Tab-separated table of C-alpha atoms in Angstrom:
chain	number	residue	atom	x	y	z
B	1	UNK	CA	-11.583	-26.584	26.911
B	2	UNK	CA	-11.387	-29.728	29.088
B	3	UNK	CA	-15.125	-29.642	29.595
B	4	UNK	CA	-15.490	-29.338	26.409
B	5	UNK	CA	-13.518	-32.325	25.596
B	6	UNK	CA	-14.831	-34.151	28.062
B	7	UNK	CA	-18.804	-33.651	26.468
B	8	UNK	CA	-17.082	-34.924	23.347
B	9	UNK	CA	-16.195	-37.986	25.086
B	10	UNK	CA	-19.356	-38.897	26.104
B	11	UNK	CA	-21.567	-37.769	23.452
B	12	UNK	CA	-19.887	-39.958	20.789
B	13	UNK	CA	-22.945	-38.875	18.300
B	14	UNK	CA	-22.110	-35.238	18.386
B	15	UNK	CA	-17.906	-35.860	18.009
B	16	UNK	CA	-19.471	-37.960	14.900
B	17	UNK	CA	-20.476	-35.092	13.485
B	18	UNK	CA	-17.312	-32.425	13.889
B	19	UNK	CA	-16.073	-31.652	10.579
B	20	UNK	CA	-14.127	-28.540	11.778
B	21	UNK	CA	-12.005	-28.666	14.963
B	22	UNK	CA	-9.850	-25.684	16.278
B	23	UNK	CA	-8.430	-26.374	19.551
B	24	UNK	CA	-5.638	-28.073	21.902
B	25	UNK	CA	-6.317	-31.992	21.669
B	26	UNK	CA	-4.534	-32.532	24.898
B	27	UNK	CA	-5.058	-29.330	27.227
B	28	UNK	CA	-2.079	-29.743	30.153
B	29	UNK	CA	1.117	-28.050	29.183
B	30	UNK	CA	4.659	-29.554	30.616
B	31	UNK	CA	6.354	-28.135	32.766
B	32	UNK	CA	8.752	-26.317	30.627
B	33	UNK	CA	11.626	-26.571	33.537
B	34	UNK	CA	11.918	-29.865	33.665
B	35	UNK	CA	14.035	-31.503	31.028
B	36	UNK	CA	11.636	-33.047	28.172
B	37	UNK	CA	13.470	-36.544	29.197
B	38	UNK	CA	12.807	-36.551	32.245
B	39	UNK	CA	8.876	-36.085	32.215
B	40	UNK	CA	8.752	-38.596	29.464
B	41	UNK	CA	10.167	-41.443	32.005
B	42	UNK	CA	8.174	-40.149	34.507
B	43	UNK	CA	5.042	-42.294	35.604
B	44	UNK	CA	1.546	-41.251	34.731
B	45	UNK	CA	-0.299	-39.811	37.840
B	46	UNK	CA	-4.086	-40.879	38.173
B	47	UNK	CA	-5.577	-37.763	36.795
B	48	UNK	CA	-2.798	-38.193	33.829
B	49	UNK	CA	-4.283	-41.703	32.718
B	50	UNK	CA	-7.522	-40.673	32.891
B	51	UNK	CA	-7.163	-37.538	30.521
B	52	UNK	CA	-5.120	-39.515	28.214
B	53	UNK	CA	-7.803	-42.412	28.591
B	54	UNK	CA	-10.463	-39.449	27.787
B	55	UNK	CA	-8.189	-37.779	24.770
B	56	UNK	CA	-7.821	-41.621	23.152
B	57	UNK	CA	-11.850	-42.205	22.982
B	58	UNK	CA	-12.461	-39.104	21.826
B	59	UNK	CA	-9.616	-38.764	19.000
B	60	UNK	CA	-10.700	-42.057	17.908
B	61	UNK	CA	-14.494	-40.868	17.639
B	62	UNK	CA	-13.968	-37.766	15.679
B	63	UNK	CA	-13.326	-39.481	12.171
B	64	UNK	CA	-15.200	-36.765	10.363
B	65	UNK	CA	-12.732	-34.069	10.424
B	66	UNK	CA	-12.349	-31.936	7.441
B	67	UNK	CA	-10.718	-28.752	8.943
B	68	UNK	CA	-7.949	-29.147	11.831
B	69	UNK	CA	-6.529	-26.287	14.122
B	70	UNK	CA	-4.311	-27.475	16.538
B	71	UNK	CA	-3.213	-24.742	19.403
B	72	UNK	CA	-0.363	-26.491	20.589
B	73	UNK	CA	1.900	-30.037	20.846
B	74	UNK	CA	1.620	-30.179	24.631
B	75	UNK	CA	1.486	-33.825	24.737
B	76	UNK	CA	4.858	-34.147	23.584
B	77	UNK	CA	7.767	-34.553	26.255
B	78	UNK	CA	4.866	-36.135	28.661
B	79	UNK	CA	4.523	-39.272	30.330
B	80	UNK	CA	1.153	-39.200	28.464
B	81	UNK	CA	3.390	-38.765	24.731
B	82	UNK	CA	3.302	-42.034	23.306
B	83	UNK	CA	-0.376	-42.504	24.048
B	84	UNK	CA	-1.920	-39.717	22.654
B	85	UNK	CA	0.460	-39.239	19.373
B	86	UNK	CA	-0.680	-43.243	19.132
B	87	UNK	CA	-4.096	-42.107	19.057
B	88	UNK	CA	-3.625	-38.814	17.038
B	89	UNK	CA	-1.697	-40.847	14.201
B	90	UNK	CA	-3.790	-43.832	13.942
B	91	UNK	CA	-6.964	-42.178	13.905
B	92	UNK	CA	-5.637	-39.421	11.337
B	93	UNK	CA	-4.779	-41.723	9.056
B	94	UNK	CA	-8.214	-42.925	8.347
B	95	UNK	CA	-9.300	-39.091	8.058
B	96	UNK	CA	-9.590	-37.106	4.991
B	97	UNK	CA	-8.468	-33.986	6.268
B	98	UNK	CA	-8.643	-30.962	3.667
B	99	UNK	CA	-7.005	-28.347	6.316
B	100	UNK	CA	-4.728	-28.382	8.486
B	101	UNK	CA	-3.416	-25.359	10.964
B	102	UNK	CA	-0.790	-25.241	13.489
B	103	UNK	CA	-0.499	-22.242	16.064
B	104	UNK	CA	0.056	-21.037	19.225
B	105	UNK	CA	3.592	-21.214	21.389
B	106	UNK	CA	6.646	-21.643	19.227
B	107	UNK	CA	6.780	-25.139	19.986
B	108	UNK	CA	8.273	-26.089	16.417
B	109	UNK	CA	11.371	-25.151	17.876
B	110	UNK	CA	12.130	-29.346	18.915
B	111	UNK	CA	12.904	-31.712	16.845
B	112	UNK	CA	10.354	-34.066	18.622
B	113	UNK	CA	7.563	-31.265	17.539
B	114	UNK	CA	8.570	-31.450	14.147
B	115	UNK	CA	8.383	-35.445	13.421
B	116	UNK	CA	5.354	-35.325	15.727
B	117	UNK	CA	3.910	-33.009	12.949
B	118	UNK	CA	5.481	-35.424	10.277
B	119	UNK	CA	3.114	-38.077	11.142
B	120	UNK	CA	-0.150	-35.873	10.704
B	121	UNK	CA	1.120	-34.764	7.005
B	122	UNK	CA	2.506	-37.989	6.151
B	123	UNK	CA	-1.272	-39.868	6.514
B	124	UNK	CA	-3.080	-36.892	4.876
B	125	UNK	CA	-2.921	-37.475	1.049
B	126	UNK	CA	-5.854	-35.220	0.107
B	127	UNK	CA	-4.591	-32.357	2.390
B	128	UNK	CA	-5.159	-28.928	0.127
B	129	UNK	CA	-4.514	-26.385	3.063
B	130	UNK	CA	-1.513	-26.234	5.393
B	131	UNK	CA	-0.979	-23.219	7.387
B	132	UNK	CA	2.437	-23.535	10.307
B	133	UNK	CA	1.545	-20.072	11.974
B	134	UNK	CA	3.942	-20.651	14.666
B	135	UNK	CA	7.128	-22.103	15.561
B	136	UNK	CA	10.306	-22.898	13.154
B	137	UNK	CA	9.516	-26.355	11.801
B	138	UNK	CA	12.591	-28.914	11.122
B	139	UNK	CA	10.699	-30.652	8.048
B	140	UNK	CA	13.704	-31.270	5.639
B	141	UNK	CA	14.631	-34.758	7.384
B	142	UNK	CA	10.802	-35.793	7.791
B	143	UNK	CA	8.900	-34.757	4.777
B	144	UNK	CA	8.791	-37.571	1.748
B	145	UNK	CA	8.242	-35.963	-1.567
B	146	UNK	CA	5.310	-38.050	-2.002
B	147	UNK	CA	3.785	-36.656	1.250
B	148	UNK	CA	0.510	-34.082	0.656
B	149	UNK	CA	0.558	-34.464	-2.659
B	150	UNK	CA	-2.293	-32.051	-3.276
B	151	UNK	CA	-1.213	-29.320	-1.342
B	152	UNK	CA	-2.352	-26.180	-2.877
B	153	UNK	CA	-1.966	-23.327	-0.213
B	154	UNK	CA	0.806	-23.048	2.258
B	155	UNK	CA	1.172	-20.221	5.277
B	156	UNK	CA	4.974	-20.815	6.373
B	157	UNK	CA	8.576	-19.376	7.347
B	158	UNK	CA	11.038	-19.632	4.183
B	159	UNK	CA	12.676	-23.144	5.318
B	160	UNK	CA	9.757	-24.668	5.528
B	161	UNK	CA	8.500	-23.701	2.002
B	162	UNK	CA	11.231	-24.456	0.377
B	163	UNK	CA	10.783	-28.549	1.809
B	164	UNK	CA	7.013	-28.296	0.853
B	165	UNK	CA	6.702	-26.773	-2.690
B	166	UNK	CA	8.369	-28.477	-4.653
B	167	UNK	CA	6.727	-31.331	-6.336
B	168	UNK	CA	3.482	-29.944	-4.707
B	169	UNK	CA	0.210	-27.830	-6.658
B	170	UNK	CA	0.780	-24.863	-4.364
B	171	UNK	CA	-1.056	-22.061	-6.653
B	172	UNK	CA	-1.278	-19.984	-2.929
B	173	UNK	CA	2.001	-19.203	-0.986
B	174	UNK	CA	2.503	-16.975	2.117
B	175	UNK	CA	5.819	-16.464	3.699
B	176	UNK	CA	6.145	-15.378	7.608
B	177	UNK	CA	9.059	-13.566	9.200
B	178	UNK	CA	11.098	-12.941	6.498
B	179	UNK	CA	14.403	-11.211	7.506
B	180	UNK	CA	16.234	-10.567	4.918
B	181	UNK	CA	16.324	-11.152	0.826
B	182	UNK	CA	15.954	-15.322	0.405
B	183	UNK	CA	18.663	-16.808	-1.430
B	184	UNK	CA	18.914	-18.136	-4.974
B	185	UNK	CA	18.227	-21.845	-3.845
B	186	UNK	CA	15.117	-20.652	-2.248
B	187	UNK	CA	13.721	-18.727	-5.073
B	188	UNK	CA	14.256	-21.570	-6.891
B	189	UNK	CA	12.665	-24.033	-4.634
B	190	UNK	CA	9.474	-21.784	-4.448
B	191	UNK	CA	9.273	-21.725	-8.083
B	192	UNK	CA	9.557	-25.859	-8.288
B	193	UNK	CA	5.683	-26.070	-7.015
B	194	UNK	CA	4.092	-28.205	-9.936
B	195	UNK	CA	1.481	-25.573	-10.533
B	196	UNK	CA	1.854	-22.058	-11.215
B	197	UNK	CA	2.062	-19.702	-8.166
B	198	UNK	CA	-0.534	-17.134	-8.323
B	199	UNK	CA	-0.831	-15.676	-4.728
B	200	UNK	CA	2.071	-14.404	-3.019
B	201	UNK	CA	2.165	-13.108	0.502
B	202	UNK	CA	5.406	-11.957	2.064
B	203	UNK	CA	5.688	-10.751	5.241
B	204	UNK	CA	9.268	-9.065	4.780
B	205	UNK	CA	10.130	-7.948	8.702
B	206	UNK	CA	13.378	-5.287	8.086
B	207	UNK	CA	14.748	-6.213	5.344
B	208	UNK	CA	15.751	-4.413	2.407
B	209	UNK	CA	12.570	-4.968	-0.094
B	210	UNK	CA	13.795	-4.625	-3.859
B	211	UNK	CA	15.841	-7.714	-4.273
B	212	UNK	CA	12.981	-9.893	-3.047
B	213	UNK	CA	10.757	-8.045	-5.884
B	214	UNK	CA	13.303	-8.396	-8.659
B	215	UNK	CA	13.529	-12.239	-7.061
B	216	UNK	CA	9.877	-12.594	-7.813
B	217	UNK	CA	9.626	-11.128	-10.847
B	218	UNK	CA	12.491	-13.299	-12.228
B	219	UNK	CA	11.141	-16.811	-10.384
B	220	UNK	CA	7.577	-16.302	-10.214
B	221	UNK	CA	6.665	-14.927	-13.349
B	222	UNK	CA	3.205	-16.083	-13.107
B	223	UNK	CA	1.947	-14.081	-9.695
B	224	UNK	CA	-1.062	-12.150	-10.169
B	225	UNK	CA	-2.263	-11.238	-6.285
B	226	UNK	CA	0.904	-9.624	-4.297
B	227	UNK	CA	0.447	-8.629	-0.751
B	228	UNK	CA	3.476	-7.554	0.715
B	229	UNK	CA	3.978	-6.432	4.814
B	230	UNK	CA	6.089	-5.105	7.546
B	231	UNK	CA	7.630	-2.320	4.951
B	232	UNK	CA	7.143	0.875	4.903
B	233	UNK	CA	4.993	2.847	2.092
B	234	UNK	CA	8.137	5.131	1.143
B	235	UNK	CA	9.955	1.917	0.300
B	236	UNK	CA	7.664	0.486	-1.729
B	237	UNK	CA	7.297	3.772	-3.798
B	238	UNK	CA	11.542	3.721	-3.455
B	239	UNK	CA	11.005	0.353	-5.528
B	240	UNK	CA	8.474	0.770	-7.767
């Protein structure tokens, strides 16, 4: 991946022309032992600056993304942070990004993760896509209503849908990890998305199954595509 990047940087024409981009953006993890403080005050070693030199350019030249997939947040809690989220902001917000992924470790664990993330969404008005495969995402104090206002499909665990849907066209909702029947507030909040909900995924883990269809069938009266995993084909007979 660092060669990679590194190609990037010095073939400005071909970063130019990347309009879909799956990969790590800054490809040195911190060391998870040492307290996130600490390697933030830290002072950049050589090789450091000259990575974060290399990540800057390159960010800066790849203005044509469409399609985002970002592996992981590993510049965060660096001496190298403020730099490179700098460079990721700035240069995202003159992008028209239609999709945006987030996967890998469950870094969306940290609070600094999650208003990290909160940038990125907050300068991508014509986002449609938005897919948080990992991690458990603190978006309720970061999110604006007004942020991704064209949102139409969302992959995320329960608390984070219920911060992005409403007020948002999501016609295409999938839920991850669920373990247990959601509450009223959330069924609610999933059936606030300006636009009728048509595709439902749950992934519903152990829990018990029929109060989350009765849920649906009260809420989301307008599903027509249900995909439903992690439950056994006995219960879903049991239900139906």
């Amino acid at each position: 991946m660092l060669k990679l990047l590194r190609t990037l940087h010095t073939r400005p024409d071909l970063a130019h022309r990347i309009v879909t981009f799956d990969g790590s953006l800054y490809p040195i993890a911190p060391v998870v032992s040492t307290p996130s403080i600490q390697r933030q005050q830290r002072p950049m070693n050589r090789s450091e600056r000259a990575l974060s030199s290399t990540i800057v350019i390159l960010i800066h030249n790849m203005m044509n993304v469409k399609s985002l997939t970002l592996h992981d947040f590993s510049w965060v809690g660096t001496p190298c942070q403020a730099i490179v989220c700098n460079a990721i902001s700035s240069t995202l917000s003159f992008t028209s990004l239609t999709a945006l992924a987030v996967e890998g470790r469950d870094f969306g664990e940290r609070r600094e993760y999650s208003s990290q993330l909160s940038l990125i969404l907050r300068s991508q008005p014509l986002l449609e896509c938005l897919e948080l495969r990992s991690g458990a995402w603190d978006l309720g104090r970061w999110i604006f209503r007004s942020g991704v206002p064209r949102l139409t499909r969302l992959v995320a665990r329960l608390d984070e849908a219920k911060v992005l849907v409403p007020g948002r066209p999501i016609t295409s909702l999938s839920i991850k990890h669920m373990s247990g029947p959601p509450s009223l507030d959330v069924w609610e909040a999933l059936a606030a998305s300006t636009a009728k909900v048509t595709a439902l995924a749950l992934d519903a883990g152990y829990g018990p199954l029929e109060p989350s269809l009765r849920s649906i069938a009260l809420h989301l009266q307008s599903i027509q595509e249900l995909v439903i995993t992690g439950v056994s084909i006995r219960e879903i007979e049991w239900v139906c």
